[in-house]
């Protein structure tokens, strides 16, 4: 997200300093294998400055002095987790006291998905240094205004991830490369597996889907941040092991087009969400999405046009939507709608909102 934003700002002619992390999280705290992108061709900013160590406050101060020397007209900070609270408080407070320029927070999540007792007051403390706020759904706008009544956040839905669209290949070729049957009706669950993403609901829906769609196959592609054994036990208990393929690993950039090329539909049954980069990745690859009507997702997935919406946590409604998608032949119509790009948000929309804060 931040890399795509940087590129869009540069393309518009702005001078941009990109500051990143030499260490994001301590390994003992990070639930995945590694917080570094293992892709052979990662999305990177070649001149990014890797100055910040999340565990070393000295680097926060050094980073501030370097930013101060750059004398920006605007500082943009992404916000999604209170792990960054102390770092952002130091940078935000020093920046506002010293330079007195606008500080814009782009709130991916105002509050974390798994809320803890300290998250609300830490978030209020951090965001209190901001002068402008950009959120990505009306629900998040209301949440931020509840925390900071004086704030006037702008709503800009998550822009599209279309960087892999030109790398798609034929469905048959992608399936051969992934070892998937050519004739299957493939459902793709993509991204890190966490409780709020609702994979258990999708697994619970599979027996009914399997009964009506004998060729259905679910591909789960993403690293498990939950107990994998609990999911495998559920698959065995439901008797759906023959229709589930699991890739428990971070999917590198060079393989992303393969999975989306192979899929007939992307299924993302979030229990709760603000926005979803995976939804925007699917739309950018012209793949219809079956998801839940939570957060800002209904602002991106238009029921019956580029996907289907169901209530969260309802495996019966989810199975019915999947069966309807295939039995009514909705795929081609929805793909055609996506090719017209009428339902996606370009990065220029976000840029316009940022520039207006100056």
mmCIF file of C-alpha atoms in Angstrom:
data_model
loop_
_atom_site.group_PDB
_atom_site.id
_atom_site.type_symbol
_atom_site.label_atom_id
_atom_site.label_comp_id
_atom_site.label_asym_id
_atom_site.label_seq_id
_atom_site.Cartn_x
_atom_site.Cartn_y
_atom_site.Cartn_z
ATOM 1 C CA UNK A 1 0.000 0.000 0.000
ATOM 2 C CA UNK A 2 2.673 2.488 1.046
ATOM 3 C CA UNK A 3 4.853 1.642 -1.947
ATOM 4 C CA UNK A 4 1.955 2.148 -4.352
ATOM 5 C CA UNK A 5 1.126 5.466 -2.669
ATOM 6 C CA UNK A 6 4.758 6.586 -2.943
ATOM 7 C CA UNK A 7 4.834 5.750 -6.645
ATOM 8 C CA UNK A 8 1.568 7.587 -7.287
ATOM 9 C CA UNK A 9 2.837 10.706 -5.486
ATOM 10 C CA UNK A 10 6.079 10.665 -7.466
ATOM 11 C CA UNK A 11 4.220 10.191 -10.749
ATOM 12 C CA UNK A 12 2.216 13.313 -9.956
ATOM 13 C CA UNK A 13 5.458 15.259 -9.565
ATOM 14 C CA UNK A 14 5.827 15.480 -5.783
ATOM 15 C CA UNK A 15 9.188 15.220 -4.024
ATOM 16 C CA UNK A 16 8.763 12.351 -1.563
ATOM 17 C CA UNK A 17 10.992 10.958 1.190
ATOM 18 C CA UNK A 18 10.104 7.349 1.991
ATOM 19 C CA UNK A 19 11.087 6.232 5.505
ATOM 20 C CA UNK A 20 10.791 2.575 6.430
ATOM 21 C CA UNK A 21 11.894 0.050 9.038
ATOM 22 C CA UNK A 22 15.161 -1.731 9.540
ATOM 23 C CA UNK A 23 13.185 -3.850 12.051
ATOM 24 C CA UNK A 24 9.404 -3.838 12.380
ATOM 25 C CA UNK A 25 8.748 -6.442 15.054
ATOM 26 C CA UNK A 26 10.861 -8.624 17.342
ATOM 27 C CA UNK A 27 10.779 -12.190 16.040
ATOM 28 C CA UNK A 28 9.257 -13.546 19.264
ATOM 29 C CA UNK A 29 6.264 -11.246 18.844
ATOM 30 C CA UNK A 30 5.672 -11.697 15.120
ATOM 31 C CA UNK A 31 3.200 -14.578 14.492
ATOM 32 C CA UNK A 32 4.472 -15.394 10.997
ATOM 33 C CA UNK A 33 7.736 -16.837 9.765
ATOM 34 C CA UNK A 34 9.285 -13.503 8.857
ATOM 35 C CA UNK A 35 8.156 -9.871 8.497
ATOM 36 C CA UNK A 36 10.381 -9.399 5.425
ATOM 37 C CA UNK A 37 8.893 -9.991 1.974
ATOM 38 C CA UNK A 38 10.482 -13.194 0.570
ATOM 39 C CA UNK A 39 9.485 -12.377 -3.017
ATOM 40 C CA UNK A 40 12.184 -12.535 -5.677
ATOM 41 C CA UNK A 41 10.648 -9.333 -7.051
ATOM 42 C CA UNK A 42 9.299 -7.499 -3.986
ATOM 43 C CA UNK A 43 7.475 -4.215 -4.368
ATOM 44 C CA UNK A 44 10.116 -1.806 -3.109
ATOM 45 C CA UNK A 45 11.105 1.824 -3.237
ATOM 46 C CA UNK A 46 14.726 1.826 -4.334
ATOM 47 C CA UNK A 47 15.678 4.968 -2.397
ATOM 48 C CA UNK A 48 13.696 4.189 0.771
ATOM 49 C CA UNK A 49 15.474 5.054 4.012
ATOM 50 C CA UNK A 50 15.460 2.147 6.469
ATOM 51 C CA UNK A 51 15.946 4.207 9.600
ATOM 52 C CA UNK A 52 13.424 3.010 12.189
ATOM 53 C CA UNK A 53 13.998 0.166 14.627
ATOM 54 C CA UNK A 54 10.793 -0.453 16.559
ATOM 55 C CA UNK A 55 12.759 -1.461 19.678
ATOM 56 C CA UNK A 56 15.360 1.305 19.644
ATOM 57 C CA UNK A 57 14.076 4.774 20.657
ATOM 58 C CA UNK A 58 17.365 6.353 19.592
ATOM 59 C CA UNK A 59 16.485 5.544 15.975
ATOM 60 C CA UNK A 60 13.153 7.331 16.438
ATOM 61 C CA UNK A 61 14.959 10.510 17.449
ATOM 62 C CA UNK A 62 17.502 10.194 14.641
ATOM 63 C CA UNK A 63 14.652 9.656 12.187
ATOM 64 C CA UNK A 64 12.924 12.814 13.399
ATOM 65 C CA UNK A 65 16.067 14.926 12.967
ATOM 66 C CA UNK A 66 16.522 13.579 9.442
ATOM 67 C CA UNK A 67 12.895 14.326 8.615
ATOM 68 C CA UNK A 68 13.335 17.806 10.085
ATOM 69 C CA UNK A 69 16.361 18.398 7.852
ATOM 70 C CA UNK A 70 14.260 17.373 4.852
ATOM 71 C CA UNK A 71 11.709 20.077 5.836
ATOM 72 C CA UNK A 72 8.589 18.445 4.415
ATOM 73 C CA UNK A 73 5.368 20.335 3.758
ATOM 74 C CA UNK A 74 3.443 17.306 4.981
ATOM 75 C CA UNK A 75 4.083 14.143 6.993
ATOM 76 C CA UNK A 76 2.004 11.037 6.283
ATOM 77 C CA UNK A 77 1.905 8.231 8.849
ATOM 78 C CA UNK A 78 0.043 4.942 8.335
ATOM 79 C CA UNK A 79 -1.885 3.662 11.352
ATOM 80 C CA UNK A 80 -3.093 0.124 11.902
ATOM 81 C CA UNK A 81 -1.772 -1.228 15.208
ATOM 82 C CA UNK A 82 -0.969 0.144 18.656
ATOM 83 C CA UNK A 83 2.393 -1.648 18.547
ATOM 84 C CA UNK A 84 3.612 1.536 16.854
ATOM 85 C CA UNK A 85 2.116 3.846 19.497
ATOM 86 C CA UNK A 86 5.328 5.011 21.204
ATOM 87 C CA UNK A 87 7.229 5.398 17.938
ATOM 88 C CA UNK A 88 4.460 7.451 16.354
ATOM 89 C CA UNK A 89 3.953 9.553 19.505
ATOM 90 C CA UNK A 90 7.633 10.556 19.479
ATOM 91 C CA UNK A 91 7.656 11.345 15.750
ATOM 92 C CA UNK A 92 4.269 13.058 15.806
ATOM 93 C CA UNK A 93 4.885 15.189 18.882
ATOM 94 C CA UNK A 94 8.350 16.325 17.785
ATOM 95 C CA UNK A 95 7.193 16.987 14.225
ATOM 96 C CA UNK A 96 4.192 19.066 15.294
ATOM 97 C CA UNK A 97 6.201 21.015 17.900
ATOM 98 C CA UNK A 98 9.143 21.700 15.605
ATOM 99 C CA UNK A 99 7.824 22.066 12.056
ATOM 100 C CA UNK A 100 4.164 22.896 12.710
ATOM 101 C CA UNK A 101 3.143 21.410 9.370
ATOM 102 C CA UNK A 102 0.182 19.121 8.618
ATOM 103 C CA UNK A 103 0.389 15.550 9.932
ATOM 104 C CA UNK A 104 -1.912 13.187 8.053
ATOM 105 C CA UNK A 105 -2.794 9.775 9.414
ATOM 106 C CA UNK A 106 -3.972 7.174 6.904
ATOM 107 C CA UNK A 107 -5.931 4.826 9.153
ATOM 108 C CA UNK A 108 -5.996 1.313 7.759
ATOM 109 C CA UNK A 109 -7.649 0.325 11.042
ATOM 110 C CA UNK A 110 -8.550 2.916 13.630
ATOM 111 C CA UNK A 111 -8.534 0.132 16.226
ATOM 112 C CA UNK A 112 -6.937 -3.320 15.907
ATOM 113 C CA UNK A 113 -9.083 -6.297 14.874
ATOM 114 C CA UNK A 114 -8.363 -8.064 18.147
ATOM 115 C CA UNK A 115 -9.121 -5.296 20.636
ATOM 116 C CA UNK A 116 -7.314 -5.103 23.999
ATOM 117 C CA UNK A 117 -8.097 -2.874 26.961
ATOM 118 C CA UNK A 118 -5.302 -0.389 26.269
ATOM 119 C CA UNK A 119 -5.927 0.044 22.529
ATOM 120 C CA UNK A 120 -8.521 2.816 22.747
ATOM 121 C CA UNK A 121 -6.557 5.203 24.928
ATOM 122 C CA UNK A 122 -3.275 4.547 23.091
ATOM 123 C CA UNK A 123 -4.987 5.205 19.765
ATOM 124 C CA UNK A 124 -6.508 8.423 21.085
ATOM 125 C CA UNK A 125 -3.083 9.522 22.345
ATOM 126 C CA UNK A 126 -1.319 8.782 19.052
ATOM 127 C CA UNK A 127 -3.933 10.196 16.698
ATOM 128 C CA UNK A 128 -4.342 13.262 18.870
ATOM 129 C CA UNK A 129 -1.180 14.645 17.246
ATOM 130 C CA UNK A 130 -2.722 14.427 13.778
ATOM 131 C CA UNK A 131 -4.142 17.400 11.918
ATOM 132 C CA UNK A 132 -5.930 15.439 9.168
ATOM 133 C CA UNK A 133 -7.218 11.896 8.894
ATOM 134 C CA UNK A 134 -8.029 9.607 5.997
ATOM 135 C CA UNK A 135 -10.080 6.483 6.693
ATOM 136 C CA UNK A 136 -11.269 3.854 4.256
ATOM 137 C CA UNK A 137 -14.880 3.268 5.222
ATOM 138 C CA UNK A 138 -17.777 5.151 6.815
ATOM 139 C CA UNK A 139 -17.679 2.707 9.714
ATOM 140 C CA UNK A 140 -14.075 3.681 10.441
ATOM 141 C CA UNK A 141 -14.993 7.338 10.096
ATOM 142 C CA UNK A 142 -17.607 6.970 12.832
ATOM 143 C CA UNK A 143 -15.185 5.052 15.033
ATOM 144 C CA UNK A 144 -12.516 7.735 14.732
ATOM 145 C CA UNK A 145 -14.987 10.537 15.413
ATOM 146 C CA UNK A 146 -16.102 8.682 18.532
ATOM 147 C CA UNK A 147 -12.490 8.588 19.765
ATOM 148 C CA UNK A 148 -11.664 12.129 18.617
ATOM 149 C CA UNK A 149 -14.888 14.186 18.374
ATOM 150 C CA UNK A 150 -13.001 17.182 16.989
ATOM 151 C CA UNK A 151 -11.617 15.172 14.041
ATOM 152 C CA UNK A 152 -13.091 15.465 10.545
ATOM 153 C CA UNK A 153 -11.795 12.341 8.779
ATOM 154 C CA UNK A 154 -12.170 11.983 5.037
ATOM 155 C CA UNK A 155 -13.404 8.659 3.653
ATOM 156 C CA UNK A 156 -11.347 7.288 0.755
ATOM 157 C CA UNK A 157 -11.946 3.590 -0.001
ATOM 158 C CA UNK A 158 -8.889 1.366 -0.366
ATOM 159 C CA UNK A 159 -7.398 2.014 -3.841
ATOM 160 C CA UNK A 160 -7.040 -0.868 -6.271
ATOM 161 C CA UNK A 161 -4.049 -3.200 -6.406
ATOM 162 C CA UNK A 162 -3.672 -3.688 -10.144
ATOM 163 C CA UNK A 163 0.082 -4.323 -10.256
ATOM 164 C CA UNK A 164 -0.405 -8.025 -11.061
ATOM 165 C CA UNK A 165 -3.152 -7.596 -13.666
ATOM 166 C CA UNK A 166 -0.726 -7.658 -16.600
ATOM 167 C CA UNK A 167 0.897 -10.864 -15.322
ATOM 168 C CA UNK A 168 -2.206 -13.050 -15.429
ATOM 169 C CA UNK A 169 -1.991 -16.178 -17.560
ATOM 170 C CA UNK A 170 -4.576 -18.607 -18.894
ATOM 171 C CA UNK A 171 -6.612 -20.499 -16.315
ATOM 172 C CA UNK A 172 -5.501 -23.893 -17.620
ATOM 173 C CA UNK A 173 -1.819 -22.974 -17.554
ATOM 174 C CA UNK A 174 -2.064 -21.594 -14.020
ATOM 175 C CA UNK A 175 -3.786 -24.760 -12.822
ATOM 176 C CA UNK A 176 -1.152 -26.976 -14.405
ATOM 177 C CA UNK A 177 1.613 -25.008 -12.708
ATOM 178 C CA UNK A 178 -0.167 -25.260 -9.334
ATOM 179 C CA UNK A 179 -1.091 -28.921 -9.793
ATOM 180 C CA UNK A 180 -4.838 -28.219 -9.736
ATOM 181 C CA UNK A 181 -7.514 -30.039 -11.774
ATOM 182 C CA UNK A 182 -8.414 -28.215 -14.991
ATOM 183 C CA UNK A 183 -12.151 -28.869 -14.694
ATOM 184 C CA UNK A 184 -12.624 -27.748 -11.080
ATOM 185 C CA UNK A 185 -14.763 -24.851 -9.872
ATOM 186 C CA UNK A 186 -12.023 -23.188 -7.823
ATOM 187 C CA UNK A 187 -12.735 -20.987 -4.830
ATOM 188 C CA UNK A 188 -9.706 -19.016 -3.636
ATOM 189 C CA UNK A 189 -9.244 -17.938 -0.025
ATOM 190 C CA UNK A 190 -6.136 -15.763 -0.166
ATOM 191 C CA UNK A 191 -4.028 -14.039 2.473
ATOM 192 C CA UNK A 192 -2.842 -14.507 6.032
ATOM 193 C CA UNK A 193 -5.193 -16.780 7.979
ATOM 194 C CA UNK A 194 -6.523 -15.021 11.063
ATOM 195 C CA UNK A 195 -9.671 -15.561 13.079
ATOM 196 C CA UNK A 196 -11.486 -12.444 11.866
ATOM 197 C CA UNK A 197 -11.126 -13.507 8.226
ATOM 198 C CA UNK A 198 -13.745 -16.239 8.667
ATOM 199 C CA UNK A 199 -12.089 -19.295 7.141
ATOM 200 C CA UNK A 200 -13.987 -21.513 9.598
ATOM 201 C CA UNK A 201 -17.263 -20.192 8.168
ATOM 202 C CA UNK A 202 -16.120 -21.084 4.655
ATOM 203 C CA UNK A 203 -15.083 -24.572 5.734
ATOM 204 C CA UNK A 204 -18.482 -25.028 7.405
ATOM 205 C CA UNK A 205 -20.160 -24.042 4.136
ATOM 206 C CA UNK A 206 -18.175 -26.512 2.030
ATOM 207 C CA UNK A 207 -20.253 -29.684 2.644
ATOM 208 C CA UNK A 208 -23.360 -27.991 1.185
ATOM 209 C CA UNK A 209 -21.299 -26.537 -1.657
ATOM 210 C CA UNK A 210 -19.758 -29.927 -2.374
ATOM 211 C CA UNK A 211 -23.201 -31.536 -2.432
ATOM 212 C CA UNK A 212 -24.477 -29.146 -5.124
ATOM 213 C CA UNK A 213 -21.209 -28.521 -6.973
ATOM 214 C CA UNK A 214 -19.278 -31.805 -7.238
ATOM 215 C CA UNK A 215 -16.391 -30.048 -9.022
ATOM 216 C CA UNK A 216 -15.898 -27.430 -6.319
ATOM 217 C CA UNK A 217 -12.396 -27.080 -4.893
ATOM 218 C CA UNK A 218 -11.240 -24.630 -2.201
ATOM 219 C CA UNK A 219 -7.669 -23.371 -2.384
ATOM 220 C CA UNK A 220 -6.417 -21.759 0.825
ATOM 221 C CA UNK A 221 -3.288 -19.760 0.013
ATOM 222 C CA UNK A 222 -1.651 -17.906 2.872
ATOM 223 C CA UNK A 223 0.356 -18.218 6.039
ATOM 224 C CA UNK A 224 -1.527 -19.393 9.128
ATOM 225 C CA UNK A 225 -1.341 -16.994 12.057
ATOM 226 C CA UNK A 226 -3.779 -19.254 13.919
ATOM 227 C CA UNK A 227 -3.422 -22.849 15.060
ATOM 228 C CA UNK A 228 -3.288 -24.704 11.761
ATOM 229 C CA UNK A 229 -4.148 -28.012 13.429
ATOM 230 C CA UNK A 230 -7.537 -26.689 14.515
ATOM 231 C CA UNK A 231 -8.394 -25.942 10.876
ATOM 232 C CA UNK A 232 -7.096 -29.302 9.680
ATOM 233 C CA UNK A 233 -9.149 -31.040 12.367
ATOM 234 C CA UNK A 234 -12.242 -29.177 11.186
ATOM 235 C CA UNK A 235 -11.572 -30.227 7.586
ATOM 236 C CA UNK A 236 -11.282 -33.869 8.663
ATOM 237 C CA UNK A 237 -14.379 -33.710 10.865
ATOM 238 C CA UNK A 238 -16.471 -32.257 8.028
ATOM 239 C CA UNK A 239 -15.166 -34.831 5.546
ATOM 240 C CA UNK A 240 -14.030 -32.209 3.043
ATOM 241 C CA UNK A 241 -10.355 -33.104 2.806
ATOM 242 C CA UNK A 242 -10.794 -34.110 -0.834
ATOM 243 C CA UNK A 243 -11.989 -30.618 -1.816
ATOM 244 C CA UNK A 244 -9.517 -28.446 0.126
ATOM 245 C CA UNK A 245 -5.944 -27.634 -0.918
ATOM 246 C CA UNK A 246 -3.848 -25.724 1.642
ATOM 247 C CA UNK A 247 -0.746 -23.660 0.903
ATOM 248 C CA UNK A 248 0.391 -22.638 4.391
ATOM 249 C CA UNK A 249 3.019 -20.040 3.478
ATOM 250 C CA UNK A 250 3.404 -16.432 2.502
ATOM 251 C CA UNK A 251 2.678 -16.243 -1.215
ATOM 252 C CA UNK A 252 5.494 -14.303 -2.938
ATOM 253 C CA UNK A 253 4.732 -11.744 -5.630
ATOM 254 C CA UNK A 254 5.838 -13.986 -8.482
ATOM 255 C CA UNK A 255 3.167 -16.560 -7.527
ATOM 256 C CA UNK A 256 0.263 -14.185 -6.859
ATOM 257 C CA UNK A 257 -0.854 -14.057 -10.530
ATOM 258 C CA UNK A 258 -0.848 -17.875 -10.631
ATOM 259 C CA UNK A 259 -3.400 -18.230 -7.850
ATOM 260 C CA UNK A 260 -5.717 -15.537 -9.164
ATOM 261 C CA UNK A 261 -5.417 -16.812 -12.741
ATOM 262 C CA UNK A 262 -6.405 -20.301 -11.558
ATOM 263 C CA UNK A 263 -9.435 -19.164 -9.543
ATOM 264 C CA UNK A 264 -13.033 -18.831 -10.678
ATOM 265 C CA UNK A 265 -13.954 -16.687 -7.699
ATOM 266 C CA UNK A 266 -12.279 -15.276 -4.596
ATOM 267 C CA UNK A 267 -14.148 -16.034 -1.351
ATOM 268 C CA UNK A 268 -13.387 -13.849 1.676
ATOM 269 C CA UNK A 269 -15.942 -14.412 4.466
ATOM 270 C CA UNK A 270 -14.671 -11.783 6.922
ATOM 271 C CA UNK A 271 -16.280 -11.787 10.342
ATOM 272 C CA UNK A 272 -15.219 -8.159 10.675
ATOM 273 C CA UNK A 273 -13.186 -5.842 8.468
ATOM 274 C CA UNK A 274 -12.458 -2.222 7.678
ATOM 275 C CA UNK A 275 -11.162 -2.687 4.141
ATOM 276 C CA UNK A 276 -9.316 -5.525 2.468
ATOM 277 C CA UNK A 277 -6.200 -5.415 0.361
ATOM 278 C CA UNK A 278 -7.064 -8.923 -0.853
ATOM 279 C CA UNK A 279 -10.419 -7.705 -2.199
ATOM 280 C CA UNK A 280 -8.607 -4.958 -4.090
ATOM 281 C CA UNK A 281 -6.051 -7.462 -5.310
ATOM 282 C CA UNK A 282 -8.852 -9.698 -6.621
ATOM 283 C CA UNK A 283 -10.624 -6.798 -8.335
ATOM 284 C CA UNK A 284 -7.319 -5.684 -9.829
ATOM 285 C CA UNK A 285 -6.947 -9.182 -11.290
ATOM 286 C CA UNK A 286 -10.544 -9.065 -12.619
ATOM 287 C CA UNK A 287 -11.708 -11.824 -10.299
ATOM 288 C CA UNK A 288 -15.207 -11.572 -8.778
ATOM 289 C CA UNK A 289 -15.427 -11.686 -4.993
ATOM 290 C CA UNK A 290 -17.882 -13.338 -2.620
ATOM 291 C CA UNK A 291 -17.506 -11.612 0.732
ATOM 292 C CA UNK A 292 -19.415 -10.283 3.711
ATOM 293 C CA UNK A 293 -21.261 -7.006 4.186
ATOM 294 C CA UNK A 294 -18.917 -5.633 6.858
ATOM 295 C CA UNK A 295 -16.846 -2.458 7.144
ATOM 296 C CA UNK A 296 -16.192 -0.784 3.828
ATOM 297 C CA UNK A 297 -16.467 -3.947 1.726
ATOM 298 C CA UNK A 298 -19.966 -3.120 0.373
ATOM 299 C CA UNK A 299 -18.483 0.104 -0.988
ATOM 300 C CA UNK A 300 -16.164 -1.978 -3.198
ATOM 301 C CA UNK A 301 -18.032 -5.225 -3.849
ATOM 302 C CA UNK A 302 -21.378 -4.389 -5.438
ATOM 303 C CA UNK A 303 -23.770 -7.273 -4.952
ATOM 304 C CA UNK A 304 -24.698 -8.855 -8.265
ATOM 305 C CA UNK A 305 -22.269 -6.705 -10.273
ATOM 306 C CA UNK A 306 -18.681 -7.599 -9.406
ATOM 307 C CA UNK A 307 -19.388 -10.087 -6.636
ATOM 308 C CA UNK A 308 -21.861 -11.248 -4.018
ATOM 309 C CA UNK A 309 -22.376 -10.107 -0.429
ATOM 310 C CA UNK A 310 -23.574 -12.251 2.472
ATOM 311 C CA UNK A 311 -24.036 -11.630 6.215
ATOM 312 C CA UNK A 312 -20.921 -12.330 8.317
ATOM 313 C CA UNK A 313 -20.721 -15.660 10.120
ATOM 314 C CA UNK A 314 -23.579 -17.225 8.127
ATOM 315 C CA UNK A 315 -22.253 -20.406 6.508
ATOM 316 C CA UNK A 316 -25.671 -21.192 5.027
ATOM 317 C CA UNK A 317 -25.864 -17.857 3.219
ATOM 318 C CA UNK A 318 -22.260 -18.284 2.099
ATOM 319 C CA UNK A 319 -22.855 -21.734 0.618
ATOM 320 C CA UNK A 320 -25.998 -20.447 -1.152
ATOM 321 C CA UNK A 321 -24.037 -17.548 -2.661
ATOM 322 C CA UNK A 322 -21.285 -19.839 -3.974
ATOM 323 C CA UNK A 323 -23.843 -22.269 -5.430
ATOM 324 C CA UNK A 324 -25.732 -19.373 -7.025
ATOM 325 C CA UNK A 325 -22.530 -17.961 -8.512
ATOM 326 C CA UNK A 326 -21.759 -21.177 -10.393
ATOM 327 C CA UNK A 327 -25.264 -22.477 -11.091
ATOM 328 C CA UNK A 328 -26.417 -19.149 -12.556
ATOM 329 C CA UNK A 329 -23.236 -18.641 -14.559
ATOM 330 C CA UNK A 330 -22.412 -15.240 -13.044
ATOM 331 C CA UNK A 331 -18.667 -15.432 -13.607
ATOM 332 C CA UNK A 332 -18.396 -14.075 -17.138
ATOM 333 C CA UNK A 333 -20.822 -11.208 -16.525
ATOM 334 C CA UNK A 334 -18.994 -10.120 -13.391
ATOM 335 C CA UNK A 335 -15.578 -10.397 -15.018
ATOM 336 C CA UNK A 336 -16.827 -8.210 -17.864
ATOM 337 C CA UNK A 337 -17.977 -5.602 -15.335
ATOM 338 C CA UNK A 338 -14.563 -5.671 -13.683
ATOM 339 C CA UNK A 339 -12.787 -5.210 -16.999
ATOM 340 C CA UNK A 340 -14.670 -1.907 -17.353
ATOM 341 C CA UNK A 341 -13.115 -0.792 -14.044
ATOM 342 C CA UNK A 342 -16.287 1.018 -12.958
ATOM 343 C CA UNK A 343 -16.187 -0.359 -9.418
ATOM 344 C CA UNK A 344 -12.570 0.293 -8.410
ATOM 345 C CA UNK A 345 -10.957 3.235 -6.654
ATOM 346 C CA UNK A 346 -7.865 4.698 -8.389
ATOM 347 C CA UNK A 347 -4.867 5.968 -6.448
ATOM 348 C CA UNK A 348 -5.568 9.481 -7.749
ATOM 349 C CA UNK A 349 -8.600 9.612 -5.424
ATOM 350 C CA UNK A 350 -6.317 9.138 -2.418
ATOM 351 C CA UNK A 351 -3.795 11.644 -3.776
ATOM 352 C CA UNK A 352 -6.499 14.301 -4.156
ATOM 353 C CA UNK A 353 -7.530 13.812 -0.520
ATOM 354 C CA UNK A 354 -3.908 14.113 0.661
ATOM 355 C CA UNK A 355 -3.126 17.221 -1.397
ATOM 356 C CA UNK A 356 -6.230 18.990 -0.069
ATOM 357 C CA UNK A 357 -4.730 18.832 3.440
ATOM 358 C CA UNK A 358 -1.905 21.213 2.458
#
